[in-house]
XYZ file of C-alpha atoms in Angstrom:
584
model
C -36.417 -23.240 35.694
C -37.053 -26.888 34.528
C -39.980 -27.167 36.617
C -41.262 -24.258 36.041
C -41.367 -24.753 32.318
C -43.300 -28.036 32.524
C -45.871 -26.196 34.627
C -46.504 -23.547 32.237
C -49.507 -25.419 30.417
C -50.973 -25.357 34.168
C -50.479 -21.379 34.679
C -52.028 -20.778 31.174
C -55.086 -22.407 32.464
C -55.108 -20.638 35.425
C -54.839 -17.736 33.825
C -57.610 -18.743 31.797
C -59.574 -19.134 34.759
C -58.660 -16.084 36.750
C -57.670 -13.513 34.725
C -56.039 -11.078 37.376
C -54.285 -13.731 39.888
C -53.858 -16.431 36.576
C -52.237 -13.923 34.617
C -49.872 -12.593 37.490
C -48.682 -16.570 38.203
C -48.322 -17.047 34.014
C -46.336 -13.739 33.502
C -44.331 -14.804 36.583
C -43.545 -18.170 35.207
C -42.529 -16.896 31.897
C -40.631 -14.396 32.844
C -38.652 -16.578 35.021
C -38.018 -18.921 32.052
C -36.364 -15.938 30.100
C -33.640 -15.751 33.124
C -30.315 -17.306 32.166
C -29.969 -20.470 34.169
C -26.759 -22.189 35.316
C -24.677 -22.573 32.655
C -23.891 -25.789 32.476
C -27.925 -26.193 31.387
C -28.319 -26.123 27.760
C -30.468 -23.000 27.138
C -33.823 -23.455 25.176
C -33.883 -22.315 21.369
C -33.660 -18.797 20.351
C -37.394 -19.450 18.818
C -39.159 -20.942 21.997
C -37.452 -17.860 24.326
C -38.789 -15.667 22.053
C -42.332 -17.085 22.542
C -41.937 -16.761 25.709
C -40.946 -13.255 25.891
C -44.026 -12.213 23.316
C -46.288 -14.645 25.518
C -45.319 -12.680 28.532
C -45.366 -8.964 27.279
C -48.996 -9.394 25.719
C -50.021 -10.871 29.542
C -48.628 -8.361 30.852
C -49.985 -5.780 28.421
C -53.739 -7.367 29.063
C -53.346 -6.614 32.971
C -51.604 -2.941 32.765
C -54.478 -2.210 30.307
C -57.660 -3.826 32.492
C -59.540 -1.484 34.617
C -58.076 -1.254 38.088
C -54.470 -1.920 36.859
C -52.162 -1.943 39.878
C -49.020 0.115 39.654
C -47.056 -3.315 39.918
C -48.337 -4.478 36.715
C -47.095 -1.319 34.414
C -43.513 -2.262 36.296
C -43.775 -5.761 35.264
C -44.761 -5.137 31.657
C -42.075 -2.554 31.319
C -40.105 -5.613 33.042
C -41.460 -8.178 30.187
C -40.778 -5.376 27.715
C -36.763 -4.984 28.502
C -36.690 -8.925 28.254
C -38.490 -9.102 24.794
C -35.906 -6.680 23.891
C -32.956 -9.127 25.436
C -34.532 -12.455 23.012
C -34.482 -10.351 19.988
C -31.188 -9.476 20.394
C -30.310 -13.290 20.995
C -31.410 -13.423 17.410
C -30.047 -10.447 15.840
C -32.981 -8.480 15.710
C -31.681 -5.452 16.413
C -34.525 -3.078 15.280
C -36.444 -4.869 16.941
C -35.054 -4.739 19.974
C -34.736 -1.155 20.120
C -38.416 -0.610 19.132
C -39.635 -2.725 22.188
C -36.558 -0.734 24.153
C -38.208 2.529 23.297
C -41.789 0.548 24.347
C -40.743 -0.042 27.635
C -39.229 3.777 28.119
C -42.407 4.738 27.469
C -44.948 2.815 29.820
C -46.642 5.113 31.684
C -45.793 5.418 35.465
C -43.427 2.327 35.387
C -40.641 1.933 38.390
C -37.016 0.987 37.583
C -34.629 -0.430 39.890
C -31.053 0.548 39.974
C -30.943 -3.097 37.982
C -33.476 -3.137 35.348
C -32.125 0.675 34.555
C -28.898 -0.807 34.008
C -29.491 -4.036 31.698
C -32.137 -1.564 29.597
C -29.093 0.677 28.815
C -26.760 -2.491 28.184
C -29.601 -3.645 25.935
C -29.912 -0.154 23.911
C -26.316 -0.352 23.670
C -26.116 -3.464 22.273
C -28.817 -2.798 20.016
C -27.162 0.473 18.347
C -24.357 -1.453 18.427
C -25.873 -4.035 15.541
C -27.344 -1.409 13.913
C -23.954 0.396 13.341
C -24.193 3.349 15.513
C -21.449 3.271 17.088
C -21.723 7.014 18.717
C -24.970 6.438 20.258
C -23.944 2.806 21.319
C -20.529 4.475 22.848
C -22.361 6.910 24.920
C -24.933 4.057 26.178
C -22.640 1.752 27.033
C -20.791 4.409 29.124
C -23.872 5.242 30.930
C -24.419 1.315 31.288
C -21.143 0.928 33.050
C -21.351 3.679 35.514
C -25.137 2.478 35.936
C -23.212 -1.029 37.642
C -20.493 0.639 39.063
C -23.112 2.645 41.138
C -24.751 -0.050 42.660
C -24.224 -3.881 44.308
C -26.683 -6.250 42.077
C -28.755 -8.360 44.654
C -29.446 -12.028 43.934
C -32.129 -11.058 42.347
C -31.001 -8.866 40.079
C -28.126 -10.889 38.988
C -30.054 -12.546 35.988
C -30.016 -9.000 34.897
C -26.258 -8.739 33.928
C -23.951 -6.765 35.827
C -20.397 -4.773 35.449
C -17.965 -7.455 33.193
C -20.668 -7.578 30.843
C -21.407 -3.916 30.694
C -17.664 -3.606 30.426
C -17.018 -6.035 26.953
C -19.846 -4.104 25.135
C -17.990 -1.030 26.270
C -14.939 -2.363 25.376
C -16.626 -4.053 21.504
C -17.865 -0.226 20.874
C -14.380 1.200 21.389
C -12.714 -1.825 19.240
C -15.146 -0.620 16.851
C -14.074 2.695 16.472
C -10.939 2.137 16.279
C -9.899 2.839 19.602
C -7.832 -0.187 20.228
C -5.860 1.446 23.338
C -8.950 2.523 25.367
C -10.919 -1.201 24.273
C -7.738 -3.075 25.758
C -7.955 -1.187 28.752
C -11.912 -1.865 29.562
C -10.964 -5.767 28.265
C -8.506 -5.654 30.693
C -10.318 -4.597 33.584
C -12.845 -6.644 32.499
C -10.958 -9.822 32.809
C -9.743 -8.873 35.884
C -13.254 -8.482 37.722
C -13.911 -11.875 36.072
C -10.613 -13.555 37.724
C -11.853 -12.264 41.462
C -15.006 -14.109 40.545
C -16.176 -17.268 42.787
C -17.038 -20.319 41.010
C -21.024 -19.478 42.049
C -20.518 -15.588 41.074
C -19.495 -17.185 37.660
C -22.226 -19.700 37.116
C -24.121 -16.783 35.208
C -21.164 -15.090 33.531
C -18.632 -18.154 32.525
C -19.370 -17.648 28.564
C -18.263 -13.708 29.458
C -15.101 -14.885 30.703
C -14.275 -16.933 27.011
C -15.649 -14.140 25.226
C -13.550 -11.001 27.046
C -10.374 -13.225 27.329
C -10.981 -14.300 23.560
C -11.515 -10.973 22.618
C -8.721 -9.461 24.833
C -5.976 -11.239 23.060
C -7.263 -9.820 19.399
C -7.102 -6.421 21.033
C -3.836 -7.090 22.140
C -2.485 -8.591 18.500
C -3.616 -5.547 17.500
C -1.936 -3.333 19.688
C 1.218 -4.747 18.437
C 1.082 -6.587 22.408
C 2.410 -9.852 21.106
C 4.186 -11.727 24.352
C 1.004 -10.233 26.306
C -1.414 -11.001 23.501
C 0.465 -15.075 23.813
C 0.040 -15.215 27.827
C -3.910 -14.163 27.788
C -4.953 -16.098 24.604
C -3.315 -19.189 26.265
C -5.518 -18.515 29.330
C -8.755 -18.296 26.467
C -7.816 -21.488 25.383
C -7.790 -22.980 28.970
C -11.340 -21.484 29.057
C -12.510 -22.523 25.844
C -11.896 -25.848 26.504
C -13.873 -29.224 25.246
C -16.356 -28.769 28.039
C -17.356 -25.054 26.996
C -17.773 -26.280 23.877
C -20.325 -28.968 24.612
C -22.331 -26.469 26.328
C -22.290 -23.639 23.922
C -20.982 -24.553 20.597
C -22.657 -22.217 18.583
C -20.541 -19.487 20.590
C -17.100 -21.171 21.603
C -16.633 -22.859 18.738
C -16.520 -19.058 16.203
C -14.538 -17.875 19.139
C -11.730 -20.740 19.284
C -11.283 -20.554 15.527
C -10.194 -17.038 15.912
C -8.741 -17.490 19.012
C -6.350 -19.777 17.173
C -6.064 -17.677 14.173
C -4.632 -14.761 16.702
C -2.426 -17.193 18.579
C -0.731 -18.167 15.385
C 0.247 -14.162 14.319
C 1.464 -13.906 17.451
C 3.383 -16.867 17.270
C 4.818 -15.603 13.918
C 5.697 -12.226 15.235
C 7.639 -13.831 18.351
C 9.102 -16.048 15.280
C 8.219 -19.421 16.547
C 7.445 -20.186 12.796
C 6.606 -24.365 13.758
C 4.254 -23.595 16.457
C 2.459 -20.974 13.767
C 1.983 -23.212 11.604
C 0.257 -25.770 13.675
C -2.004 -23.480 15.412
C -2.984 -22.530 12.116
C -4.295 -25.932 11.175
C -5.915 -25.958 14.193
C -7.634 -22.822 13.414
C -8.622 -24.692 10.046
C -9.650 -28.061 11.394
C -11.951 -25.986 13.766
C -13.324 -23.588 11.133
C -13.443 -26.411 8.838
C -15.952 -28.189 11.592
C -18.572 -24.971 12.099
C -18.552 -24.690 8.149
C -19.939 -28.675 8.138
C -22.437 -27.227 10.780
C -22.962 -23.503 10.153
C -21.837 -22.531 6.607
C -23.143 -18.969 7.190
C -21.112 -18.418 10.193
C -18.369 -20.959 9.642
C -17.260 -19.904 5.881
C -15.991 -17.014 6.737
C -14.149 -18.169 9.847
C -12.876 -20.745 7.240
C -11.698 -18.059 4.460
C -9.887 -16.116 7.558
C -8.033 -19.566 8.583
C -7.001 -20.306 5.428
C -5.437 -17.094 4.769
C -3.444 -17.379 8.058
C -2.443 -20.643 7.562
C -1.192 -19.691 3.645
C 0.829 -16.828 5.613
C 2.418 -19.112 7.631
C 3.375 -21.674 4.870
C 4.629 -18.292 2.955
C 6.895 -17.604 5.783
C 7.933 -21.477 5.941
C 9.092 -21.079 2.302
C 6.312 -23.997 0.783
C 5.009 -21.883 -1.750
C 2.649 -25.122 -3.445
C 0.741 -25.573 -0.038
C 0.680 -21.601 0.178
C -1.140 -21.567 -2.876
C -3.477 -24.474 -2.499
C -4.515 -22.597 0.639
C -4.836 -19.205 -1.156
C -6.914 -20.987 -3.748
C -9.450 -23.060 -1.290
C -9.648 -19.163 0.385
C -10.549 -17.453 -2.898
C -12.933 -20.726 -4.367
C -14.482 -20.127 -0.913
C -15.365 -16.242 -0.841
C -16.263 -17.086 -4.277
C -19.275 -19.014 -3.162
C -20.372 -16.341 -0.700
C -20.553 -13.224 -3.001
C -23.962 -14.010 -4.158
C -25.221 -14.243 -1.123
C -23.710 -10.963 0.291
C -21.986 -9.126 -2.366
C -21.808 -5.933 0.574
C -19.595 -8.225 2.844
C -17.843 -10.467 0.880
C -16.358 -9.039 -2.784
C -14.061 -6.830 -0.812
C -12.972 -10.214 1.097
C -12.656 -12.013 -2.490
C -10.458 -9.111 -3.540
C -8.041 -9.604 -1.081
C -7.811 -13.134 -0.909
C -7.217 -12.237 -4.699
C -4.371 -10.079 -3.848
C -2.598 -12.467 -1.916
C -3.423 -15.153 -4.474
C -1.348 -13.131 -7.018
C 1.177 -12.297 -4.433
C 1.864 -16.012 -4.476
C 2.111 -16.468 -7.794
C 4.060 -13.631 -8.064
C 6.025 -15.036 -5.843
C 6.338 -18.475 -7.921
C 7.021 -17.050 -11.064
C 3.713 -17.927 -11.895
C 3.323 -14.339 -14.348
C 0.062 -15.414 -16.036
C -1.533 -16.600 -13.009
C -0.556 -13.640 -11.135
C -2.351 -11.548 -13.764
C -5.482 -13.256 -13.596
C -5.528 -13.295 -10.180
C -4.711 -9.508 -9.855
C -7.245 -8.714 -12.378
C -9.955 -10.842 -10.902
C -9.069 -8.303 -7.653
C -9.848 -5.437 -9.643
C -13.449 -6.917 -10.497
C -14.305 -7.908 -7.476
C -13.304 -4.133 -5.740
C -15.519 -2.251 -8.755
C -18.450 -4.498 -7.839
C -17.599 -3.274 -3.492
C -16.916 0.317 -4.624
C -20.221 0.504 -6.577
C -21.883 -0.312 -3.257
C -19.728 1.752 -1.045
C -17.204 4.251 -2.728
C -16.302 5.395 -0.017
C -14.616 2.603 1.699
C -13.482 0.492 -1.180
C -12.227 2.998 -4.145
C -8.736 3.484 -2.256
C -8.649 -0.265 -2.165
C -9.399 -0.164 -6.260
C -6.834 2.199 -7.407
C -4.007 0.108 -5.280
C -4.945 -3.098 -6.952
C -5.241 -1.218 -9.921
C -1.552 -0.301 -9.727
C -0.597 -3.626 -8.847
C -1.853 -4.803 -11.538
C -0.194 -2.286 -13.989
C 3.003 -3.380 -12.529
C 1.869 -7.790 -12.933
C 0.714 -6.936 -16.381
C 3.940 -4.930 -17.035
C 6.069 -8.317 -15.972
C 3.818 -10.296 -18.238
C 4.900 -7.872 -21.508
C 1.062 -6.729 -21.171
C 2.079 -2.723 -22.167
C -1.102 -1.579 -23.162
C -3.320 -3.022 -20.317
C -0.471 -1.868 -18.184
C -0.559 1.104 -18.835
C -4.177 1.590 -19.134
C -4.200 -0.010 -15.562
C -1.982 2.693 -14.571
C -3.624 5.822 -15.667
C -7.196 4.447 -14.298
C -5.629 3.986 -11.104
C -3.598 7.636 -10.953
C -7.116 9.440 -12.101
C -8.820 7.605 -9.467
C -5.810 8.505 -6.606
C -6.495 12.037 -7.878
C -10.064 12.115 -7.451
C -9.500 10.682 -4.034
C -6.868 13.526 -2.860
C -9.796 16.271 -4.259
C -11.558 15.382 -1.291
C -8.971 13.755 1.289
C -5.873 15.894 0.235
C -3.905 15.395 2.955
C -4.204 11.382 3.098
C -4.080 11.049 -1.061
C -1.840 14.121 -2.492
C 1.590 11.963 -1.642
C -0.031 8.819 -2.699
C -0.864 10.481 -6.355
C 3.442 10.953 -6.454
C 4.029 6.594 -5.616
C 1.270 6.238 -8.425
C 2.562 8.654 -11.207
C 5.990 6.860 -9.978
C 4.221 3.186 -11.234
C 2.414 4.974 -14.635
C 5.506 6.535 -15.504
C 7.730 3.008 -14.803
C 5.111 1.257 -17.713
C 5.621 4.780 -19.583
C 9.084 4.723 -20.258
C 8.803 0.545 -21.043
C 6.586 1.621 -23.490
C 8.441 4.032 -25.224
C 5.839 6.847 -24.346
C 9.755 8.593 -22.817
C 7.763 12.073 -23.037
C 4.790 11.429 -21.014
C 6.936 9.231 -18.677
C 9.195 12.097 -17.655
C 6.317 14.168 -16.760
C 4.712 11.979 -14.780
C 8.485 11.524 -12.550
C 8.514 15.157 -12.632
C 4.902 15.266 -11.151
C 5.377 13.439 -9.011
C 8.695 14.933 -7.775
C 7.350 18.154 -7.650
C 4.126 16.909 -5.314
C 6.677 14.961 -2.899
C 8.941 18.400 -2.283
C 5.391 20.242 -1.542
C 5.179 17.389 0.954
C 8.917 17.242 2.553
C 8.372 20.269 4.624
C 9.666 20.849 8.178
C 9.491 17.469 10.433
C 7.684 15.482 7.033
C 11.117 15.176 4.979
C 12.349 12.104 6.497
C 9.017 10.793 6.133
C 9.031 10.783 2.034
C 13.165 10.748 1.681
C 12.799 7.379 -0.112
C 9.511 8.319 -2.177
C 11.564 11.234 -3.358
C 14.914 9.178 -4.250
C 12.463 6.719 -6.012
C 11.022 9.634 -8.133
C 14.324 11.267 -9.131
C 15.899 7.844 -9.632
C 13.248 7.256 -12.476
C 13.079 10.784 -14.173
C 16.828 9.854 -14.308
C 16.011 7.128 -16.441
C 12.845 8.596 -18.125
C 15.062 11.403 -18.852
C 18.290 9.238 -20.406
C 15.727 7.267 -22.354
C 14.115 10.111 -23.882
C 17.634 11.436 -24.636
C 18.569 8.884 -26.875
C 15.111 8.068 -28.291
C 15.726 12.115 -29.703
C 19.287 11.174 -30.464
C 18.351 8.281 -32.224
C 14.979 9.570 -34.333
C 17.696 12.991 -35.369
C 15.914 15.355 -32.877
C 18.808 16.496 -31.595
C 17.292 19.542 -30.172
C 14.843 18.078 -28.152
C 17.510 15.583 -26.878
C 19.779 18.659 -25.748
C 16.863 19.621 -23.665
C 16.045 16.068 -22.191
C 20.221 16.069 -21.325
C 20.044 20.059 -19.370
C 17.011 18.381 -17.784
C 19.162 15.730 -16.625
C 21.797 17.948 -16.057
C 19.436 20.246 -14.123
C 18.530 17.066 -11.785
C 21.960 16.099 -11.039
C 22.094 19.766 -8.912
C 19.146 18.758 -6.764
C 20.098 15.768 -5.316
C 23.583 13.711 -3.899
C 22.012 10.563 -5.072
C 24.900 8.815 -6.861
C 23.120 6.443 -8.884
C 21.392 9.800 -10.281
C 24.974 10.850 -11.206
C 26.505 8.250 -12.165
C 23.383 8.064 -14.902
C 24.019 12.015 -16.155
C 27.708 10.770 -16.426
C 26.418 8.101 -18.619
C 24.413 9.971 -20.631
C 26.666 12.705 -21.767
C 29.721 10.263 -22.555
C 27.408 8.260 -24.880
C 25.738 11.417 -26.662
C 29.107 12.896 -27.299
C 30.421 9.072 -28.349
C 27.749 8.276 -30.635
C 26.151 11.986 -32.150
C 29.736 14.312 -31.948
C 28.696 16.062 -34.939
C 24.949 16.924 -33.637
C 25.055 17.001 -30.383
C 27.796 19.424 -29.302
C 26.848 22.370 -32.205
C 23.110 22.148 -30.744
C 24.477 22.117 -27.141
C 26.032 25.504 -27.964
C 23.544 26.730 -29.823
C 20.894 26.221 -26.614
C 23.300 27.751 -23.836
C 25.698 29.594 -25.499
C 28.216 26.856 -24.009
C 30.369 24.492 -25.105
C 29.166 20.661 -24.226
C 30.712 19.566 -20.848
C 33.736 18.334 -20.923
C 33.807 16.756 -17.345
C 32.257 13.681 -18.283
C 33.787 10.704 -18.903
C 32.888 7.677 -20.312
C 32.233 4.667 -17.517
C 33.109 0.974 -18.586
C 30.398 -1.820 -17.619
C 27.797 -1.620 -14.936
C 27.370 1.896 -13.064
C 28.811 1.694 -9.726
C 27.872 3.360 -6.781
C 24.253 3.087 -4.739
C 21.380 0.483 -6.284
C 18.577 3.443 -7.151
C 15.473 2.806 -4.703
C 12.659 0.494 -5.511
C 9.084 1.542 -7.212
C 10.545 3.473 -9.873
């Protein structure tokens, strides 16, 4: 291809000179330029490929448009067409690309190999790919693969991609929607055509090889694969080595950073906590290089290193270098919001998260506040632009930071944290009941936690009993085990709601209303074995009949018709029996 290249300002003259044969030896020439070569040759730039490609199609064009066209040239412009289409997807051009796609579909009387039919699909597929439709893209790249698996590429048509290839976009699409089972399995047989490979069958598809194996192992972490995930990302990093870096650093280099990022979780899952840690850094060190290089591509790379590195210090107890790491993250994703707000304020939100985790975590209450509610800005500005994907994330930060604000003696904003983020759970569950109706119960659990601290003992005992009430709509038939512990959770804190409000009444004189808060309790006591829950009626009724005897017992008989119970007893120090369940 060299040679051919240098020669090009001699077929433009001859094309100058003799328009039909000229133009035949130029549109040759440059389409033979647009060819991958070996790839240990550094390919030209993105730019002068797609001058090429532009150069070609319009020669092309001028000779399936002259009078006496042969049938050859329509064939070669639809030809020049597909590989317009392949440089503006080198680029990201991905309207493009399918425009000129559709172009070359259309040509009038054009012949398609077996081969050209093929890449066009892979193209298309890639194409609707970057342009987010993944249903179309699934269905071309399906067509695409059986397209290769029908025939045996020629040399000639091997610059024209072939079955691994067709089988990573297949695989990419499926990853995509969430198919991570069937996308293993296509990576999988993917890598294993590439392993039968010769050394010369690979010359073309060696970066396909990084990528699939690269790729492979995140499918695999994500699969829950890890000792699987461990063996093939080792064989990615024997691929990825310094040498495929040299030659294509603009595409190794994004893939080794993750590459290492995925090593490391598996590494922590398999609980080799050292090794973790220093395939972290690497993962940083490398991300920290592409940023220097390619702060578009490399700062996010950089923001996903850090956080995995801050996991692994988490896990390693060194809470300071956790948070320096959390912090560079955040100051990071910071920088990027501007630029795109779409993509990166729901990444600054949870780099947020975990920043107030960690000072959580520290004891660091007013840090973790402003951290948490930092979070909550940064998901308003992401749901404004898409409700649909980031409002669930919203009204979970927004009860996490009822509950950080609740730590911190905040009350109010806790509370007001709270109810915004059980109105917005409800609003959710109007439209996706069956994913947000048992969620509403944990949040009404959280709002009616910073109820009862408040003194609000009223409004915090219907929110337990709301939230009760939704969880035994939800444990029916094989679904009880499944919300067991929400429901423990819920009676365990109208226990206390309930007890509180008791002696608030008792307290204020209502003695009434405290009778009714104490049946409630009593009520409760029959519809559970929980003997926390118990332990707190027993509690209750020894204290009411300790402290209020004169009140208490005349308006107990006066609301049932029976005398107070007498089976209670009065427990000294700490309750015994089971520690009530978390969250409520």
């Amino acid at each position: 291809m060299g040679l051919v290249r240098v020669l090009l300002p001699l077929s433009r003259a001859a094309a100058r000179l003799s328009p039909g044969p000229g133009r035949r030896l130029l549109g040759a020439a440059l389409t033979r330029c647009l060819a991958p070569s070996w790839v240990l040759l550094r390919p030209p730039p993105s730019w002068r490929r797609l001058a090429w490609a532009e150069e070609a199609t319009a020669v092309y064009g001028a000779l399936a448009g002259a009078e006496g066209a042969r049938p050859r040239d329509r064939d070669l412009l639809a030809r020049s067409l597909v590989w317009h289409a392949h440089t503006l997807m080198l680029v990201n051009h991905c309207e493009q690309a399918y425009t000129v796609l559709d172009a070359a579909a259309a040509v009038p009387g054009a012949r398609w190999s077996p081969g050209q039919r093929a890449f066009q699909l892979h193209l298309r597929a890639q194409a609707q790919f970057g342009l987010a439709r993944l249903d179309d893209a699934l269905g071309s790249a399906g067509e695409c693969v059986a397209a290769y698996r029908r025939f045996v590429p020629t040399r000639r048509d091997r610059t024209l991609g072939g079955l691994p290839g067709a089988l990573r976009t297949y695989a990419l699409v499926l990853a995509a929607l969430h198919r991570t089972e069937d996308s293993v399995a296509a990576y999988e047989e993917c890598a294993g055509l590439l392993r039968d490979m010769s050394l010369r069958e690979l010359s073309h598809t060696i970066l396909v090889r990084v990528r699939v194996l690269c790729e492979l192992t995140a499918g695999l972490v994500a699969s829950g694969r890890h000792e699987e995930a461990l063996v093939v990302g080792r064989e990615a990093r024997d691929h990825a080595d310094p040498v495929m870096l040299r030659v294509a650093p603009e595409i190794v280099r994004p893939l080794r950073v993750r590459l290492f990022v995925d090593l490391a979780r598996c590494l922590e899952a398999t609980g080799d906590l050292s090794a973790a840690r220093t395939t972290a850094e690497e993962a940083v060190a490398e991300a920290r290089i592409l940023a220097g290089r390619d702060r578009t591509t490399g700062e996010p790379l950089l923001v996903l290193a850090l956080d995995c590195l801050a996991d692994q210090l988490r896990e390693l107890g060194d809470l300071s270098a956790e948070s320096n790491g959390r912090r560079e993250a955040v100051d990071r994703c910071a920088g990027l919001v501007d630029e795109r707000p779409d993509v990166y304020d729901s990444l600054l939100a949870v780099c947020l998260e975990r920043l107030a985790d960690c000072h959580k975590a520290a004891g660091d209450r007013r840090d973790a506040v402003r951290a948490g509610e930092r979070a909550v800005a940064a998901y308003r500005r992401a749901a404004e632009l898409d409700p649909t994907a980031h409002e669930p994330q919203l009204a979970r930060v927004l009860a996490d930071l009822s509950l950080l604000r609740l730590a911190d003696g905040d009350l109010d904003g806790a509370v007001g944290a709270a109810r915004e983020a059980v109105a917005l759970t409800r609003r959710l569950a109007e439209s996706h009941w069956s994913a947000y109706h048992a969620l509403t119960a944990r949040r009404l659990r959280v709002l009616g936690r910073v109820l009862r601290r408040a003194g609000d003992h009223g409004a915090a005992v219907a929110c337990y009993t709301e939230s009760e009430s939704i969880l035994v709509d939800e444990s029916t038939g094989s679904d009880a085990a499944r919300y067991a512990a929400s429901l423990a959770a819920a009676r365990s804190g109208l226990a206390r709601a309930l007890d509180a409000e008791a002696r608030a009444h008792l307290a204020d004189g209502r003695t009434d209303d405290a009778v009714a808060a104490l049946r409630s309790l009593l009520a409760l006591t029959r519809r559970t074995d929980r003997t926390h829950v118990h332990a707190r009626c027993v509690t209750a009724f020894a204290d009411a009949r300790a402290a209020y005897p004169d009140t208490v017992v005349p308006a107990w008989r006066r609301a049932t018709g029976e005398e107070f119970p007498t089976f209670v007893y009065r427990l000294s120090g700490a309750v015994s029996g089971e520690s009530p369940p978390g969250g409520s």
